[in-house]
Amino acid sequence: MAQPMAVDAYAGCIFNYCVTAHKPTAVRQCVVGSFTSGSDVNLIIGRSTQIDIQLLTPEGLKGVLTVPLYGVVSALNLFRPKNASKDLLLVLTEHYKFTILEFNPSGPGGGPELITRAEAKDVRDAIGRPVEAGQLAAVDPDCRAIALHLYDGQLKILQLEDGIPSRAAPEFYNLRVEELSIIDLTFLAPSSANAAAAGSSAAAAAGAKPVLAVLYEDNKQARHVKTYTLNLQAKELEDGPWFQGNIDAGSSKIIPVPSPLGGAIVIGESVLTYFNTQQPMRSTQIKPNTAIQSWCSVDPDGSRYLLSDFAGGLHLLVLAHADNRVAGLKVQTLGRTTSTSCMAYLDSGYVFLGSKGGDSQLIKLHAEPLPPAHTTNSSIAEEGTADGASAGASPMPADEGPNHVEVVETAPSLAPIVDFVVMDLERQGQGQMVACCGVFQDGSLRVVRNGIGIHEAAAMELPGIKGIWSLRRSWMDAYDSHLVLSFVGETRLLAISEEDVLDEATIEGFDSDSQTLLAATTLHDQLLQVTSSAVRLVSASSNSLLQQWSPSTAKHNPTTGGSSITLAAASPCQVLVAGGGGRLWLLEVTETGELVEVGGTVMDAEVACLDITPVGPDHDNKSSLAVIGSWSMQVTLLSSPDLQPLVTEDLGSEIIPRSVALADFEGQAYVLCGLGDGQLHNWRLQPDTAALSDHKKVVLGTKPILLSAFSSQGQRHVFAASDRPTIIYSNNKKLLYSNLNENEARIHILGGSVCVCLCGGGGGGVFILVSAAVSDCCYVSPEHEHRPLSSSSRWTPSI
């Protein structure tokens, strides 16, 4: 009986698989250097199984390259070999993989790539006890050697005297050390060894040899600092220039002080101590006692350092010095931030704080204390918190002194997830994960669900907004230049200047006293506006009215009694409009600036929605088909230009269709129809024969669906706006649906960004400029904070 049960148990699991649903967000390491170029300032972030390379620009940090790794990063270090023009990156993983990488701005595919300069696929040993305090890596300041601490009582050395090894597998050799519990190690600056006392034979023997400082704990839990001299010729360790025993019991870090000061700073829980054999020992207290988790240098000469403790306190350590001699140490508390695991000083007071127990932050340090009510326009609002504390000045209790820290940007992180439960919060059939994230003061409760993430760039309250469209000066322009905002009884325009400033504008040929039903840029560089009374064609160069068409002057089925236009849709050179009584007209836009009526018909029922997007491989920006949804609960395909019915499909429902769309996904044409109850119907379409097949239905929400098409990374997508906004796309010829992290959204695509109109109660709305980032999970904040957007707010139209 046991064997069949085992087979059945195995058979029940063969269909399970594991997939990464969200990229790592916990920051474990970060370094600053000149990796992409000798003149660049780069921030390199290690997020578990991923390395992010960012470039510091006048506008802020800009992503250059993201590299996934097969392994968890345990050490990152930037160093510059002799005669090199830029830095190289050392990467060590917990699975004992070692590599040295170089940045190449133009790889075989035309984009940036990383070149492997040296690689050891496995630096593990057959015997040895792995370190419990974490793997350590150190690089000699003169790039003569690299030291790795992977096993207790052992160091692994790679010599670099002759430069980076050209072979793919560099040769390491092991050196034994007496210390079994090493907490931290680092190479000291050459002047530290040279500045040793002249009477010390050990110091004199050190000469120009690399000096390694080791912080360790003995079997009595006492902590000491010992130095070794690395003899590269003999490949052995020799006694170093100094030793300091019985230091602060909570000592956890060694900071090497660069030339010309030299020496080292040992970070304890209560005392910070500076050691240099040629100078007296200097120390200062930390009040109150705290555990320092990370540090970074501010000045190249090593006179100032930033320290961060486990509670998020940020401190400035200053080495007062004169004539290259340290006179004393001073510590000043700057403010409170996230609890960091690493930190990096960028430039001009900007500091990156990486955390593996909470959200990472980009902060700015101010020389003068900030007022308690100081706020800033943070570009990323904190996710999962209702109080919005991530924006503006870092919160400081009143009894902790002045605050010098301004939080510029917050990067949300789920790590670590200590507990979670999956439940359907909205009772709409989609499971969402409610997770306990973060530790200590960075703990939070967050809701995570599958979908597309949208990041807000700016927001402006616009009560009564009914529609939004984008216009370009020319059909071939890369970016849009105007936004058309439609309200009841009026139309307003916003223009984007060359300085990327958004201001209110006017176009002479537009009817600003009427509600706009449609606005678009045509193939022949003209602007199109459709109102309830007319179709207006405007010159994009002179902004003057070229021609106007109205239903009362139509050749086909002219209206009488003041009947108006109710719906409109456009292709690059066509306009399809609908009026009362089921009337339809098709207009063509000519290169000479004329509106030519080429077809018209009267349907059996009122038209509820329509579309004329070109589909198929040979459409040449002109559609040969049109699709309408009618009040008879049917979807009808019409021929162009005569608008004769070709195919009619019954929806089998008593709910009126609210939006239809023709769309191409991976070379396959589809007809999509969204109903008023949140159902979406789709058919496969053969454009040549106008045949519909493979009818499918899916429930996206409970409220009416509005469909809008857009492109991202060369792929066609359709946005379905409803109470559960959804992105529709295709993969392997199959339609897929991904939810959005917004509710009640009406959307329009603007260049490389997305413009979203969030409709509120009573006809109000919020106009938001956002950037859409396709991901597999998104955060859902309990409250959504909208920041005002002034007429002079700056923004960029590209992602």
PDB file of C-alpha atoms in Angstrom, residues 11-208:
ATOM      1  CA  ALA A  11       1.316  12.656  -9.090  1.00  0.00           C
ATOM      2  CA  GLY A  12      -0.496  15.365  -7.154  1.00  0.00           C
ATOM      3  CA  CYS A  13       2.586  17.596  -7.200  1.00  0.00           C
ATOM      4  CA  ILE A  14       3.860  17.211 -10.737  1.00  0.00           C
ATOM      5  CA  PHE A  15       1.777  20.178 -11.927  1.00  0.00           C
ATOM      6  CA  ASN A  16       3.171  22.581  -9.320  1.00  0.00           C
ATOM      7  CA  TYR A  17       5.961  24.961 -10.202  1.00  0.00           C
ATOM      8  CA  CYS A  18       7.849  27.817  -8.578  1.00  0.00           C
ATOM      9  CA  VAL A  19       8.168  31.265 -10.141  1.00  0.00           C
ATOM     10  CA  THR A  20       9.421  34.640  -8.905  1.00  0.00           C
ATOM     11  CA  ALA A  21       6.398  36.936  -8.617  1.00  0.00           C
ATOM     12  CA  HIS A  22       8.223  40.017  -7.339  1.00  0.00           C
ATOM     13  CA  LYS A  23      11.785  41.213  -7.766  1.00  0.00           C
ATOM     14  CA  PRO A  24      13.860  41.478  -4.577  1.00  0.00           C
ATOM     15  CA  THR A  25      13.502  44.768  -2.738  1.00  0.00           C
ATOM     16  CA  ALA A  26      15.726  44.264   0.318  1.00  0.00           C
ATOM     17  CA  VAL A  27      19.032  46.125  -0.123  1.00  0.00           C
ATOM     18  CA  ARG A  28      21.918  44.144   1.319  1.00  0.00           C
ATOM     19  CA  GLN A  29      24.932  46.032  -0.096  1.00  0.00           C
ATOM     20  CA  CYS A  30      25.624  49.275  -1.907  1.00  0.00           C
ATOM     21  CA  VAL A  31      28.818  50.941  -3.130  1.00  0.00           C
ATOM     22  CA  VAL A  32      29.664  54.226  -4.874  1.00  0.00           C
ATOM     23  CA  GLY A  33      32.356  54.676  -7.512  1.00  0.00           C
ATOM     24  CA  SER A  34      33.105  55.317 -11.173  1.00  0.00           C
ATOM     25  CA  PHE A  35      31.982  52.065 -12.758  1.00  0.00           C
ATOM     26  CA  THR A  36      30.439  53.125 -16.079  1.00  0.00           C
ATOM     27  CA  SER A  37      33.130  55.752 -16.781  1.00  0.00           C
ATOM     28  CA  GLY A  38      36.062  57.348 -15.043  1.00  0.00           C
ATOM     29  CA  SER A  39      34.148  60.621 -14.750  1.00  0.00           C
ATOM     30  CA  ASP A  40      30.775  59.143 -13.704  1.00  0.00           C
ATOM     31  CA  VAL A  41      29.422  58.694 -10.197  1.00  0.00           C
ATOM     32  CA  ASN A  42      27.631  55.353  -9.937  1.00  0.00           C
ATOM     33  CA  LEU A  43      25.544  53.829  -7.200  1.00  0.00           C
ATOM     34  CA  ILE A  44      25.572  50.030  -7.338  1.00  0.00           C
ATOM     35  CA  ILE A  45      22.945  48.272  -5.231  1.00  0.00           C
ATOM     36  CA  GLY A  46      22.924  44.583  -4.314  1.00  0.00           C
ATOM     37  CA  ARG A  47      19.376  43.313  -3.803  1.00  0.00           C
ATOM     38  CA  SER A  48      19.731  39.642  -2.886  1.00  0.00           C
ATOM     39  CA  THR A  49      19.752  38.028  -6.361  1.00  0.00           C
ATOM     40  CA  GLN A  50      19.956  41.251  -8.358  1.00  0.00           C
ATOM     41  CA  ILE A  51      22.463  44.050  -8.970  1.00  0.00           C
ATOM     42  CA  ASP A  52      21.212  47.520  -9.962  1.00  0.00           C
ATOM     43  CA  ILE A  53      23.623  49.980 -11.568  1.00  0.00           C
ATOM     44  CA  GLN A  54      22.544  53.629 -11.375  1.00  0.00           C
ATOM     45  CA  LEU A  55      24.123  56.844 -12.630  1.00  0.00           C
ATOM     46  CA  LEU A  56      24.095  60.110 -10.704  1.00  0.00           C
ATOM     47  CA  THR A  57      22.873  62.918 -12.977  1.00  0.00           C
ATOM     48  CA  PRO A  58      21.808  66.541 -12.313  1.00  0.00           C
ATOM     49  CA  GLU A  59      18.202  65.310 -12.423  1.00  0.00           C
ATOM     50  CA  GLY A  60      18.860  62.523  -9.892  1.00  0.00           C
ATOM     51  CA  LEU A  61      19.649  58.817 -10.027  1.00  0.00           C
ATOM     52  CA  LYS A  62      19.103  57.209 -13.429  1.00  0.00           C
ATOM     53  CA  GLY A  63      18.954  53.459 -13.944  1.00  0.00           C
ATOM     54  CA  VAL A  64      21.641  52.107 -16.271  1.00  0.00           C
ATOM     55  CA  LEU A  65      21.463  48.325 -16.004  1.00  0.00           C
ATOM     56  CA  THR A  66      19.828  45.664 -13.859  1.00  0.00           C
ATOM     57  CA  VAL A  67      21.619  42.320 -13.701  1.00  0.00           C
ATOM     58  CA  PRO A  68      19.965  39.178 -12.262  1.00  0.00           C
ATOM     59  CA  LEU A  69      22.255  36.699 -10.531  1.00  0.00           C
ATOM     60  CA  TYR A  70      22.004  33.003  -9.847  1.00  0.00           C
ATOM     61  CA  GLY A  71      22.906  33.359  -6.189  1.00  0.00           C
ATOM     62  CA  VAL A  72      22.542  35.704  -3.217  1.00  0.00           C
ATOM     63  CA  VAL A  73      25.055  38.555  -3.128  1.00  0.00           C
ATOM     64  CA  SER A  74      27.148  38.508   0.051  1.00  0.00           C
ATOM     65  CA  ALA A  75      29.787  41.129  -0.835  1.00  0.00           C
ATOM     66  CA  LEU A  76      30.184  44.003  -3.308  1.00  0.00           C
ATOM     67  CA  ASN A  77      33.275  46.141  -3.740  1.00  0.00           C
ATOM     68  CA  LEU A  78      34.521  48.645  -6.289  1.00  0.00           C
ATOM     69  CA  PHE A  79      38.238  49.023  -6.919  1.00  0.00           C
ATOM     70  CA  ARG A  80      40.486  50.468  -9.595  1.00  0.00           C
ATOM     71  CA  PRO A  81      43.567  48.469 -10.689  1.00  0.00           C
ATOM     72  CA  LYS A  82      46.792  50.150 -11.689  1.00  0.00           C
ATOM     73  CA  ASN A  83      46.654  52.083 -14.969  1.00  0.00           C
ATOM     74  CA  ALA A  84      42.870  51.533 -15.234  1.00  0.00           C
ATOM     75  CA  SER A  85      40.551  54.375 -16.272  1.00  0.00           C
ATOM     76  CA  LYS A  86      37.481  53.200 -14.341  1.00  0.00           C
ATOM     77  CA  ASP A  87      36.497  50.937 -11.483  1.00  0.00           C
ATOM     78  CA  LEU A  88      35.843  47.211 -11.567  1.00  0.00           C
ATOM     79  CA  LEU A  89      33.177  45.436  -9.530  1.00  0.00           C
ATOM     80  CA  LEU A  90      33.915  42.524  -7.203  1.00  0.00           C
ATOM     81  CA  VAL A  91      30.937  40.241  -6.573  1.00  0.00           C
ATOM     82  CA  LEU A  92      30.831  37.375  -4.076  1.00  0.00           C
ATOM     83  CA  THR A  93      27.757  35.189  -3.517  1.00  0.00           C
ATOM     84  CA  GLU A  94      26.746  33.034  -0.581  1.00  0.00           C
ATOM     85  CA  HIS A  95      27.181  29.985  -2.814  1.00  0.00           C
ATOM     86  CA  TYR A  96      30.926  30.690  -3.054  1.00  0.00           C
ATOM     87  CA  LYS A  97      30.864  32.193  -6.529  1.00  0.00           C
ATOM     88  CA  PHE A  98      33.412  34.947  -7.161  1.00  0.00           C
ATOM     89  CA  THR A  99      33.658  37.265 -10.140  1.00  0.00           C
ATOM     90  CA  ILE A 100      35.195  40.576 -11.209  1.00  0.00           C
ATOM     91  CA  LEU A 101      33.034  42.546 -13.672  1.00  0.00           C
ATOM     92  CA  GLU A 102      33.698  45.443 -16.041  1.00  0.00           C
ATOM     93  CA  PHE A 103      31.102  47.727 -17.612  1.00  0.00           C
ATOM     94  CA  ASN A 104      30.827  47.841 -21.398  1.00  0.00           C
ATOM     95  CA  PRO A 105      28.563  50.671 -22.658  1.00  0.00           C
ATOM     96  CA  SER A 106      27.906  49.043 -26.051  1.00  0.00           C
ATOM     97  CA  GLY A 107      27.512  45.304 -26.126  1.00  0.00           C
ATOM     98  CA  PRO A 108      26.752  43.074 -29.137  1.00  0.00           C
ATOM     99  CA  GLY A 109      23.079  44.032 -28.919  1.00  0.00           C
ATOM    100  CA  GLY A 110      23.837  47.748 -28.854  1.00  0.00           C
ATOM    101  CA  GLY A 111      22.993  48.174 -25.169  1.00  0.00           C
ATOM    102  CA  PRO A 112      25.180  48.163 -22.060  1.00  0.00           C
ATOM    103  CA  GLU A 113      26.502  44.909 -20.685  1.00  0.00           C
ATOM    104  CA  LEU A 114      28.872  43.530 -18.044  1.00  0.00           C
ATOM    105  CA  ILE A 115      32.088  41.802 -19.075  1.00  0.00           C
ATOM    106  CA  THR A 116      33.627  39.136 -16.849  1.00  0.00           C
ATOM    107  CA  ARG A 117      37.284  39.995 -16.229  1.00  0.00           C
ATOM    108  CA  ALA A 118      37.905  37.152 -13.782  1.00  0.00           C
ATOM    109  CA  GLU A 119      35.659  34.424 -12.464  1.00  0.00           C
ATOM    110  CA  ALA A 120      35.981  31.613  -9.951  1.00  0.00           C
ATOM    111  CA  LYS A 121      32.949  29.414 -10.318  1.00  0.00           C
ATOM    112  CA  ASP A 122      33.606  27.822  -6.942  1.00  0.00           C
ATOM    113  CA  VAL A 123      35.886  29.143  -4.195  1.00  0.00           C
ATOM    114  CA  ARG A 124      34.647  26.695  -1.587  1.00  0.00           C
ATOM    115  CA  ASP A 125      37.010  24.273   0.156  1.00  0.00           C
ATOM    116  CA  ALA A 126      36.553  20.575   0.719  1.00  0.00           C
ATOM    117  CA  ILE A 127      36.895  21.049   4.488  1.00  0.00           C
ATOM    118  CA  GLY A 128      36.287  23.929   6.838  1.00  0.00           C
ATOM    119  CA  ARG A 129      33.469  25.388   8.912  1.00  0.00           C
ATOM    120  CA  PRO A 130      31.613  28.187   7.111  1.00  0.00           C
ATOM    121  CA  VAL A 131      31.623  31.526   8.904  1.00  0.00           C
ATOM    122  CA  GLU A 132      28.566  32.291  11.035  1.00  0.00           C
ATOM    123  CA  ALA A 133      28.911  36.087  11.032  1.00  0.00           C
ATOM    124  CA  GLY A 134      28.682  36.346   7.240  1.00  0.00           C
ATOM    125  CA  GLN A 135      31.173  36.216   4.393  1.00  0.00           C
ATOM    126  CA  LEU A 136      33.653  39.103   4.209  1.00  0.00           C
ATOM    127  CA  ALA A 137      35.665  40.556   1.335  1.00  0.00           C
ATOM    128  CA  ALA A 138      38.339  43.263   1.410  1.00  0.00           C
ATOM    129  CA  VAL A 139      40.457  44.880  -1.315  1.00  0.00           C
ATOM    130  CA  ASP A 140      43.866  46.439  -0.710  1.00  0.00           C
ATOM    131  CA  PRO A 141      43.750  50.231  -1.386  1.00  0.00           C
ATOM    132  CA  ASP A 142      46.653  49.829  -3.830  1.00  0.00           C
ATOM    133  CA  CYS A 143      44.872  46.858  -5.498  1.00  0.00           C
ATOM    134  CA  ARG A 144      47.664  44.419  -4.693  1.00  0.00           C
ATOM    135  CA  ALA A 145      45.470  41.725  -3.144  1.00  0.00           C
ATOM    136  CA  ILE A 146      41.900  40.659  -2.374  1.00  0.00           C
ATOM    137  CA  ALA A 147      41.121  38.854   0.883  1.00  0.00           C
ATOM    138  CA  LEU A 148      38.033  36.668   1.433  1.00  0.00           C
ATOM    139  CA  HIS A 149      36.906  35.262   4.771  1.00  0.00           C
ATOM    140  CA  LEU A 150      34.704  32.270   4.061  1.00  0.00           C
ATOM    141  CA  TYR A 151      35.706  29.712   6.704  1.00  0.00           C
ATOM    142  CA  ASP A 152      36.595  30.068  10.374  1.00  0.00           C
ATOM    143  CA  GLY A 153      40.335  30.388  10.945  1.00  0.00           C
ATOM    144  CA  GLN A 154      41.150  30.875   7.254  1.00  0.00           C
ATOM    145  CA  LEU A 155      41.671  33.639   4.714  1.00  0.00           C
ATOM    146  CA  LYS A 156      41.567  33.188   0.954  1.00  0.00           C
ATOM    147  CA  ILE A 157      43.934  35.514  -0.930  1.00  0.00           C
ATOM    148  CA  LEU A 158      43.999  36.586  -4.598  1.00  0.00           C
ATOM    149  CA  GLN A 159      47.101  38.517  -5.636  1.00  0.00           C
ATOM    150  CA  LEU A 160      46.663  41.419  -8.071  1.00  0.00           C
ATOM    151  CA  GLU A 161      50.252  42.718  -8.291  1.00  0.00           C
ATOM    152  CA  ASP A 162      50.330  42.006 -12.012  1.00  0.00           C
ATOM    153  CA  GLY A 163      46.832  43.331 -12.614  1.00  0.00           C
ATOM    154  CA  ILE A 164      43.579  41.437 -13.043  1.00  0.00           C
ATOM    155  CA  PRO A 165      44.244  37.822 -14.115  1.00  0.00           C
ATOM    156  CA  SER A 166      43.495  37.357 -17.782  1.00  0.00           C
ATOM    157  CA  ARG A 167      42.466  33.764 -17.278  1.00  0.00           C
ATOM    158  CA  ALA A 168      38.859  33.018 -16.473  1.00  0.00           C
ATOM    159  CA  ALA A 169      39.644  31.235 -13.173  1.00  0.00           C
ATOM    160  CA  PRO A 170      41.994  33.224 -10.892  1.00  0.00           C
ATOM    161  CA  GLU A 171      44.164  31.283  -8.445  1.00  0.00           C
ATOM    162  CA  PHE A 172      43.465  31.758  -4.736  1.00  0.00           C
ATOM    163  CA  TYR A 173      45.572  30.437  -1.900  1.00  0.00           C
ATOM    164  CA  ASN A 174      44.606  29.902   1.732  1.00  0.00           C
ATOM    165  CA  LEU A 175      46.312  31.357   4.797  1.00  0.00           C
ATOM    166  CA  ARG A 176      45.608  30.222   8.333  1.00  0.00           C
ATOM    167  CA  VAL A 177      44.764  32.725  11.095  1.00  0.00           C
ATOM    168  CA  GLU A 178      44.535  32.093  14.813  1.00  0.00           C
ATOM    169  CA  GLU A 179      41.287  34.013  15.201  1.00  0.00           C
ATOM    170  CA  LEU A 180      38.273  31.727  14.780  1.00  0.00           C
ATOM    171  CA  SER A 181      35.488  34.272  15.201  1.00  0.00           C
ATOM    172  CA  ILE A 182      36.281  37.201  12.900  1.00  0.00           C
ATOM    173  CA  ILE A 183      33.656  39.938  13.001  1.00  0.00           C
ATOM    174  CA  ASP A 184      35.135  42.370  10.459  1.00  0.00           C
ATOM    175  CA  LEU A 185      38.311  42.811   8.441  1.00  0.00           C
ATOM    176  CA  THR A 186      39.735  45.490   6.177  1.00  0.00           C
ATOM    177  CA  PHE A 187      42.965  46.544   4.496  1.00  0.00           C
ATOM    178  CA  LEU A 188      44.505  49.710   5.913  1.00  0.00           C
ATOM    179  CA  ALA A 189      45.794  52.592   3.844  1.00  0.00           C
ATOM    180  CA  PRO A 190      49.536  52.344   3.059  1.00  0.00           C
ATOM    181  CA  SER A 191      50.303  55.373   5.224  1.00  0.00           C
ATOM    182  CA  SER A 192      48.904  53.559   8.228  1.00  0.00           C
ATOM    183  CA  ALA A 193      51.715  51.058   8.076  1.00  0.00           C
ATOM    184  CA  ASN A 194      54.358  53.605   7.122  1.00  0.00           C
ATOM    185  CA  ALA A 195      53.285  55.884   9.964  1.00  0.00           C
ATOM    186  CA  ALA A 196      54.026  53.233  12.567  1.00  0.00           C
ATOM    187  CA  ALA A 197      56.539  53.960  15.236  1.00  0.00           C
ATOM    188  CA  ALA A 198      60.077  53.999  13.945  1.00  0.00           C
ATOM    189  CA  GLY A 199      61.233  51.832  16.841  1.00  0.00           C
ATOM    190  CA  SER A 200      58.814  49.074  15.938  1.00  0.00           C
ATOM    191  CA  SER A 201      60.567  46.382  13.976  1.00  0.00           C
ATOM    192  CA  ALA A 202      57.228  44.969  12.848  1.00  0.00           C
ATOM    193  CA  ALA A 203      56.242  48.303  11.399  1.00  0.00           C
ATOM    194  CA  ALA A 204      59.560  48.720   9.655  1.00  0.00           C
ATOM    195  CA  ALA A 205      59.251  45.244   8.187  1.00  0.00           C
ATOM    196  CA  ALA A 206      55.784  46.050   6.891  1.00  0.00           C
ATOM    197  CA  GLY A 207      57.161  48.631   4.504  1.00  0.00           C
ATOM    198  CA  ALA A 208      54.910  48.779   1.455  1.00  0.00           C
TER     199      ALA A 208
END
